[in-house]
mmCIF file of C-alpha atoms in Angstrom:
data_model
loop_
_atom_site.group_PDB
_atom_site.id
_atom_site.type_symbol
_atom_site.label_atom_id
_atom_site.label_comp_id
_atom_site.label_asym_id
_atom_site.label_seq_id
_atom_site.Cartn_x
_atom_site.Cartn_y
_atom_site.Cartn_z
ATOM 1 C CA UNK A 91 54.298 15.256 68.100
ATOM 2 C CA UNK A 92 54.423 12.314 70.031
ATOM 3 C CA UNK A 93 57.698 10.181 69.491
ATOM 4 C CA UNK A 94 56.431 7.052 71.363
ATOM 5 C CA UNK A 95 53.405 6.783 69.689
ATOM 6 C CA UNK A 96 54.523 8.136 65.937
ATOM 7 C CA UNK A 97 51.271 10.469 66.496
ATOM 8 C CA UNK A 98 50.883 14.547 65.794
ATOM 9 C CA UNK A 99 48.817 16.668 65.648
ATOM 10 C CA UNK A 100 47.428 20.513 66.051
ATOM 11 C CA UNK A 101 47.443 22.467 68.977
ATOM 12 C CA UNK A 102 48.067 25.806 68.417
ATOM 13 C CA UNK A 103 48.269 27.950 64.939
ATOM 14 C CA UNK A 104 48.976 31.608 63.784
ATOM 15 C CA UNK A 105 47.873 33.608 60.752
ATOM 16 C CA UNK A 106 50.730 35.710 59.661
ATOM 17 C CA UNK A 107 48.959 39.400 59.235
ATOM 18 C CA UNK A 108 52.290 41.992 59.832
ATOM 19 C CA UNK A 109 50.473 44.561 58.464
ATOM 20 C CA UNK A 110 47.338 44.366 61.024
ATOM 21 C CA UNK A 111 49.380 43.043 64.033
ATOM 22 C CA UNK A 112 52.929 44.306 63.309
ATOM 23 C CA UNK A 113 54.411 40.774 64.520
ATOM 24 C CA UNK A 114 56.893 38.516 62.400
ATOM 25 C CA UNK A 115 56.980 34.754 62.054
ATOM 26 C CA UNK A 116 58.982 34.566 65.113
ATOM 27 C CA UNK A 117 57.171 37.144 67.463
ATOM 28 C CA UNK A 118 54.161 34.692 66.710
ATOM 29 C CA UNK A 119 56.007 31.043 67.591
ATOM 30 C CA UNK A 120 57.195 32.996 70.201
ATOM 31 C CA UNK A 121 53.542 33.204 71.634
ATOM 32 C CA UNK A 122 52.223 30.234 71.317
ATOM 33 C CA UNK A 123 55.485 28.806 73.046
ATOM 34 C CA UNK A 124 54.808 31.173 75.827
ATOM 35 C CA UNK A 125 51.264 30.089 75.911
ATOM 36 C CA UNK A 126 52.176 26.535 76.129
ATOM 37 C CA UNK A 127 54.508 26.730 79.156
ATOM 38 C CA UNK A 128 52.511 29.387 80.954
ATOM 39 C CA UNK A 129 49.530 27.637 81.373
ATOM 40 C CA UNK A 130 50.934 24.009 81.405
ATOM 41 C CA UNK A 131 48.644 23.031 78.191
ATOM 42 C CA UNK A 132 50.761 20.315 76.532
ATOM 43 C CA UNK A 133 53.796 19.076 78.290
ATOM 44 C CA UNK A 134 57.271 19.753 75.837
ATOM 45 C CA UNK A 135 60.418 19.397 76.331
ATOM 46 C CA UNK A 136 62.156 19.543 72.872
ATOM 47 C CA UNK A 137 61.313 22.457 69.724
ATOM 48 C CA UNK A 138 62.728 21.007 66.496
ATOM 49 C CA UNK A 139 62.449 23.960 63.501
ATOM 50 C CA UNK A 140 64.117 24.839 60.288
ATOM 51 C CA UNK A 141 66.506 26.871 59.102
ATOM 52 C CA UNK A 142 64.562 29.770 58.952
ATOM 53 C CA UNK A 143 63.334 30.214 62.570
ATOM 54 C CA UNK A 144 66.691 28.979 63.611
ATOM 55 C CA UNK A 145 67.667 32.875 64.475
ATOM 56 C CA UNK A 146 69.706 33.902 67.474
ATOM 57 C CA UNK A 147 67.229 35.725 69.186
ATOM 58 C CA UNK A 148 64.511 32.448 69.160
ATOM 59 C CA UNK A 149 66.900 29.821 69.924
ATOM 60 C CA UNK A 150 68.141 32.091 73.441
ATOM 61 C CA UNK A 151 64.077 32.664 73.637
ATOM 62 C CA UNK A 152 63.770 28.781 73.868
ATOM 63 C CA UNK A 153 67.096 28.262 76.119
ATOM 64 C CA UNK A 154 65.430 30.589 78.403
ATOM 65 C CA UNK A 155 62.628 28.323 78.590
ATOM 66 C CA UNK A 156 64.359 25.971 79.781
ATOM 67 C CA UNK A 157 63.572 24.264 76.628
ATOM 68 C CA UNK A 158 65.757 21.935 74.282
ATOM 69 C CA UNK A 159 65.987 22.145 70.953
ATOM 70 C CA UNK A 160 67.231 20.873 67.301
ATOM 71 C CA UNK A 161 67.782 23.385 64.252
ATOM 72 C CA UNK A 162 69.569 23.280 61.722
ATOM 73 C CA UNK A 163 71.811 25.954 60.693
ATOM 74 C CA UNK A 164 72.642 27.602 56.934
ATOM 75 C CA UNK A 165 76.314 26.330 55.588
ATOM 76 C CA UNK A 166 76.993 29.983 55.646
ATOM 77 C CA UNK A 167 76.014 30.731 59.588
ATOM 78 C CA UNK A 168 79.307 31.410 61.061
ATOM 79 C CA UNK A 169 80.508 30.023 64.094
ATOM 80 C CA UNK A 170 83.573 29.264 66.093
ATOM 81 C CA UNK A 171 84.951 26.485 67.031
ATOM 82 C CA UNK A 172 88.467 27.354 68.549
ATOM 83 C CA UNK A 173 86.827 30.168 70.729
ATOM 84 C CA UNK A 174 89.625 32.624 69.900
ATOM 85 C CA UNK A 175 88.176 36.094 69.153
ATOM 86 C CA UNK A 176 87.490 36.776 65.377
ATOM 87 C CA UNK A 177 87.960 32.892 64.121
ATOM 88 C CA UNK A 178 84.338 32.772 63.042
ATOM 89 C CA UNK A 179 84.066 30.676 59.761
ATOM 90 C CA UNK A 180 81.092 29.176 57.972
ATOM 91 C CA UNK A 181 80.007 25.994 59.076
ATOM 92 C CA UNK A 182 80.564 24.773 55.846
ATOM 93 C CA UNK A 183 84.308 25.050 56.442
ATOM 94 C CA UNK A 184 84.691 23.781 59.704
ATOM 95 C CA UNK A 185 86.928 20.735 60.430
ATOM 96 C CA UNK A 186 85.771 17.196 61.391
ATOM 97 C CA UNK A 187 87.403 14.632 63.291
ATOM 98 C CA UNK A 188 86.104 10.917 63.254
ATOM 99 C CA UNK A 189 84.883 11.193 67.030
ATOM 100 C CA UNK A 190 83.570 14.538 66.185
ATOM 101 C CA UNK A 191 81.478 12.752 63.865
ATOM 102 C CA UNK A 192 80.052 10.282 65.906
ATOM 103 C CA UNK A 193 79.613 12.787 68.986
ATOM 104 C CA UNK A 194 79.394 16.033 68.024
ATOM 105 C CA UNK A 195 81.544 19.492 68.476
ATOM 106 C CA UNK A 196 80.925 22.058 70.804
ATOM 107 C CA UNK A 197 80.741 25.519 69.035
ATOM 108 C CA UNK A 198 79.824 29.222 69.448
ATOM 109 C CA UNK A 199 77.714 30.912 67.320
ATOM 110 C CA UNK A 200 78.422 34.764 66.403
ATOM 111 C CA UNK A 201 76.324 36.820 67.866
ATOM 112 C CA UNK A 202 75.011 34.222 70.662
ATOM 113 C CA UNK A 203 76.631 35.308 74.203
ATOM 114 C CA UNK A 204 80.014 34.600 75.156
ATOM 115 C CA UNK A 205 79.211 31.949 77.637
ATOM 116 C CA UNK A 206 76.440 30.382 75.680
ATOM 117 C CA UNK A 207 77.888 27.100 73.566
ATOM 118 C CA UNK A 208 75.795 24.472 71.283
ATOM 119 C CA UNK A 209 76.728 21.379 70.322
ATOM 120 C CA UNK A 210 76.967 21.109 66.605
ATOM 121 C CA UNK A 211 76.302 17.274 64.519
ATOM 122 C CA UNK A 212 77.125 16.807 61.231
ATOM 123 C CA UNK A 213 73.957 14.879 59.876
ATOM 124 C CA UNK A 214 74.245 12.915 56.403
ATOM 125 C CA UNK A 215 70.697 13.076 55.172
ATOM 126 C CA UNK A 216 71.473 11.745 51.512
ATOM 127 C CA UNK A 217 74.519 10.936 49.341
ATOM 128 C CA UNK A 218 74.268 14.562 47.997
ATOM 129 C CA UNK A 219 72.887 16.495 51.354
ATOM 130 C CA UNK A 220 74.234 17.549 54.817
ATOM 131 C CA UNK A 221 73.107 19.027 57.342
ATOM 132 C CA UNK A 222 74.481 20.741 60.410
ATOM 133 C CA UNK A 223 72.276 20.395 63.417
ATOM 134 C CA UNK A 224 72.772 22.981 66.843
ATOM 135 C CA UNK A 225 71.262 21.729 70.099
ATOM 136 C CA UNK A 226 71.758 23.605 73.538
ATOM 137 C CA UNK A 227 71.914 20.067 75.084
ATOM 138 C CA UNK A 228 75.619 19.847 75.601
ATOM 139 C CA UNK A 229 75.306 16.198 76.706
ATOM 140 C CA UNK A 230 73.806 14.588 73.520
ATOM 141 C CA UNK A 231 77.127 12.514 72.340
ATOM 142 C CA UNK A 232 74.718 10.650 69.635
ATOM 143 C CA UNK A 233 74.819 11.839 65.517
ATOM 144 C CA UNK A 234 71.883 9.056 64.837
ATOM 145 C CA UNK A 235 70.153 10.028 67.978
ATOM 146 C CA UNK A 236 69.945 14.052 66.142
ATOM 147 C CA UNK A 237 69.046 12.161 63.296
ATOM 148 C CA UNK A 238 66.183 10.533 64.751
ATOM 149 C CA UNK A 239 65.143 13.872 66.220
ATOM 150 C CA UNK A 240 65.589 15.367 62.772
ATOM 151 C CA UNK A 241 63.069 12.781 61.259
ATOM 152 C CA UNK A 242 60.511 13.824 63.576
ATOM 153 C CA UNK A 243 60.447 17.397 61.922
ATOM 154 C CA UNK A 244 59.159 16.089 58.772
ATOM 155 C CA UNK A 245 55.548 15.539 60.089
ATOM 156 C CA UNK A 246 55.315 19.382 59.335
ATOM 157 C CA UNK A 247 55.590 18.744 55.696
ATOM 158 C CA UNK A 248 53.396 15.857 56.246
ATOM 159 C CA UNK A 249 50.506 18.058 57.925
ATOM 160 C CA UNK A 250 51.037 21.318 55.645
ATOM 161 C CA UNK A 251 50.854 18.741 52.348
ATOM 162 C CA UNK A 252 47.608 16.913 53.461
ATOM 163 C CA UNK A 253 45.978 20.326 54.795
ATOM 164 C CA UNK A 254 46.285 21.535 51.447
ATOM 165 C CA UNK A 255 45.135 18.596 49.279
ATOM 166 C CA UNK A 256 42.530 16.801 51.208
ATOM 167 C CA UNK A 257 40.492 20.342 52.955
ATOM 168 C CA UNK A 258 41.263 23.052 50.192
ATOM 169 C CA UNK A 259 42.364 25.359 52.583
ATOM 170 C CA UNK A 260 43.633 27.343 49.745
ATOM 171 C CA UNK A 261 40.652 27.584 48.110
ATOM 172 C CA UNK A 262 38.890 30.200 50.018
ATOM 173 C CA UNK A 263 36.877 32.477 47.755
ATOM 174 C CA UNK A 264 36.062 35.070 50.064
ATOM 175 C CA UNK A 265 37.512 38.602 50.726
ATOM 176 C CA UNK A 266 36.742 39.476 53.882
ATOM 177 C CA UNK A 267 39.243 38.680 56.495
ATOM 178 C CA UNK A 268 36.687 37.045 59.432
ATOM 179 C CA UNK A 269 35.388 34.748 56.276
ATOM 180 C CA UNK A 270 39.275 33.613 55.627
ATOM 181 C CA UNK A 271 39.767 33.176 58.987
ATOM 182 C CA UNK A 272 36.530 30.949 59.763
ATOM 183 C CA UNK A 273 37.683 29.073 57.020
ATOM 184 C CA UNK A 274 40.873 28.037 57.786
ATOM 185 C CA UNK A 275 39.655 27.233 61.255
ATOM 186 C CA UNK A 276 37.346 25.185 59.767
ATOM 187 C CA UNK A 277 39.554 23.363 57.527
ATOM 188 C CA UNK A 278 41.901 22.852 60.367
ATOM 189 C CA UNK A 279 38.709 20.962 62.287
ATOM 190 C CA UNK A 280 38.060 18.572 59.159
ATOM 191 C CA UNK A 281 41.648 17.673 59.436
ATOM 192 C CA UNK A 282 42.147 17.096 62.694
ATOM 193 C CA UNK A 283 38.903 14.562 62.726
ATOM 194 C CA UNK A 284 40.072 13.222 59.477
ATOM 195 C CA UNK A 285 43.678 12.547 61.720
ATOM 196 C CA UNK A 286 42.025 11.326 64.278
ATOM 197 C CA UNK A 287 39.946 8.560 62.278
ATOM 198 C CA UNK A 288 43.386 7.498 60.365
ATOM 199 C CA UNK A 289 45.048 7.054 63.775
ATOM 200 C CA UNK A 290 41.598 5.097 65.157
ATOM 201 C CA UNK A 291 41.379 2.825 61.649
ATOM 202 C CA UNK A 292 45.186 2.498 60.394
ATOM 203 C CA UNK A 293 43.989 4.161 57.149
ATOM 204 C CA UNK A 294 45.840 7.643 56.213
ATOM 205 C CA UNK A 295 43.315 10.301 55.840
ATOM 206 C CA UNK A 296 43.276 10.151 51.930
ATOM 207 C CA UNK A 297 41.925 6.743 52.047
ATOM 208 C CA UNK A 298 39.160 7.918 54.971
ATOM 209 C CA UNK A 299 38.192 10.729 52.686
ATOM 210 C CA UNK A 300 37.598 8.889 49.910
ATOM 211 C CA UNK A 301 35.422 6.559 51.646
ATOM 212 C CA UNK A 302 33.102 9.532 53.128
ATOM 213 C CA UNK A 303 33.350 10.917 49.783
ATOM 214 C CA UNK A 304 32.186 7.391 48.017
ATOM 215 C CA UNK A 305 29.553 6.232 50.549
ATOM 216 C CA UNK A 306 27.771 9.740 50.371
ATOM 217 C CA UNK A 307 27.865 9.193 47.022
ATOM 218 C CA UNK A 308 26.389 5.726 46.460
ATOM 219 C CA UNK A 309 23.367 7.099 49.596
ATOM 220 C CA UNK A 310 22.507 10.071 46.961
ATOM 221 C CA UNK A 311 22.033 7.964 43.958
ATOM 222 C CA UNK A 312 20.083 5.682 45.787
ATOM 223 C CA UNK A 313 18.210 8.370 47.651
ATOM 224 C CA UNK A 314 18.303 11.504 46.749
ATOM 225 C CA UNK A 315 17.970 14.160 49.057
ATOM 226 C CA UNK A 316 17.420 16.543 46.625
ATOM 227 C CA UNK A 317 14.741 15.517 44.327
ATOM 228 C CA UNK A 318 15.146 16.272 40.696
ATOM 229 C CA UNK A 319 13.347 16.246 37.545
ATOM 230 C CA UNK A 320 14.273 17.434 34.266
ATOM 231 C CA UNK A 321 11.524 19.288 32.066
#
């Protein structure tokens, strides 16, 4: 994702096969981290992720990158905030000052090292939603700047929901695993062109499609490539 330009895109993707390669979700975002910094393919310096990568073992994977990053954390995830031995509470029940809300609280998470801290922010994402953001960078002092950074997240949801309806990735009707796999590569190719002529038009790739889709249309009823004739 690109932040000044509002752009994203794919660079790097993972099919989830345990049973063939024996890794987990995170062993693979693992790799293709590693594979980014290694050999210098797309300069980074922030990982945003949800709750569900936001484990101890991947967010001290990405510290030791010398990487930054925004997750937020389960209500439930118990942390300290007093740093006296056995205080841990769910973050849920933590305390909040006003200036804690504005800037942030530095916390400890259980199970992270003793010397390793995170800032914690309280985000208000509705009237009826919270969420609690960690970041290793102990200088952010900005809630609406990790809210901003939050926002940028969401183009995940944008790119898995317009995958789905505008390739049929889903829709793959063979069995064999190469066949899945050249298909989803495939469909990952139509998107990205489909992306890159939204970005070069200022039409979203729904409205792009639908013009292929029409034009090809109107050519094959005026000329047919396929000649027919009913008997």
């Amino acid at each position: 994702m690109n932040p000044k330009f509002q752009r994203f895109g794919v660079i790097d993707y993972r099919i989830f096969n345990a049973d063939v390669d024996g890794k987990t979700k995170i062993d693979h975002v693992k790799d293709m981290l590693q594979n980014l910094v290694y050999h210098q393919l797309f300069p980074f310096g922030r990982v945003l992720m949800d709750t569900w990568y936001a484990v101890n073992s991947f967010m001290l994977y990405i510290d030791s990158l010398d990487r930054i990053y925004y997750c937020p954390l389960k209500k439930n995830r118990l942390v300290d905030d007093t740093f006296a031995k056995g205080k841990d509470k769910p973050i849920e029940l933590l305390e909040w000052s006003t200036e804690e809300l504005e800037y942030g609280k530095i916390i400890k998470i259980k199970g992270f090292p003793a010397q390793k801290k995170v800032k914690l922010f309280r985000v208000a994402i509705s009237t009826n939603r919270t969420d609690y953001v960690a970041t290793n960078d102990l200088s952010q002092s900005s809630t609406n700047f990790v809210q901003e950074v939050c926002k940028i997240r969401w183009r995940t949801e944008d790119f898995h929901r317009e995958i789905k309806q505008i390739t049929g990735i889903e829709s793959c009707q063979c069995r064999k695993a190469r066949f899945q796999r050249n298909h989803i590569a495939c469909e990952m190719l139509v998107w990205i062109r489909l992306k890159n002529l939204a970005y070069q038009t200022g039409q979203t790739v729904y409205q792009n499609k639908h013009r292929f889709l029409s034009n090809y249309l109107i050519q094959q009823l005026k000329r047919p490539s396929l000649p027919m004739c009913l008997v």
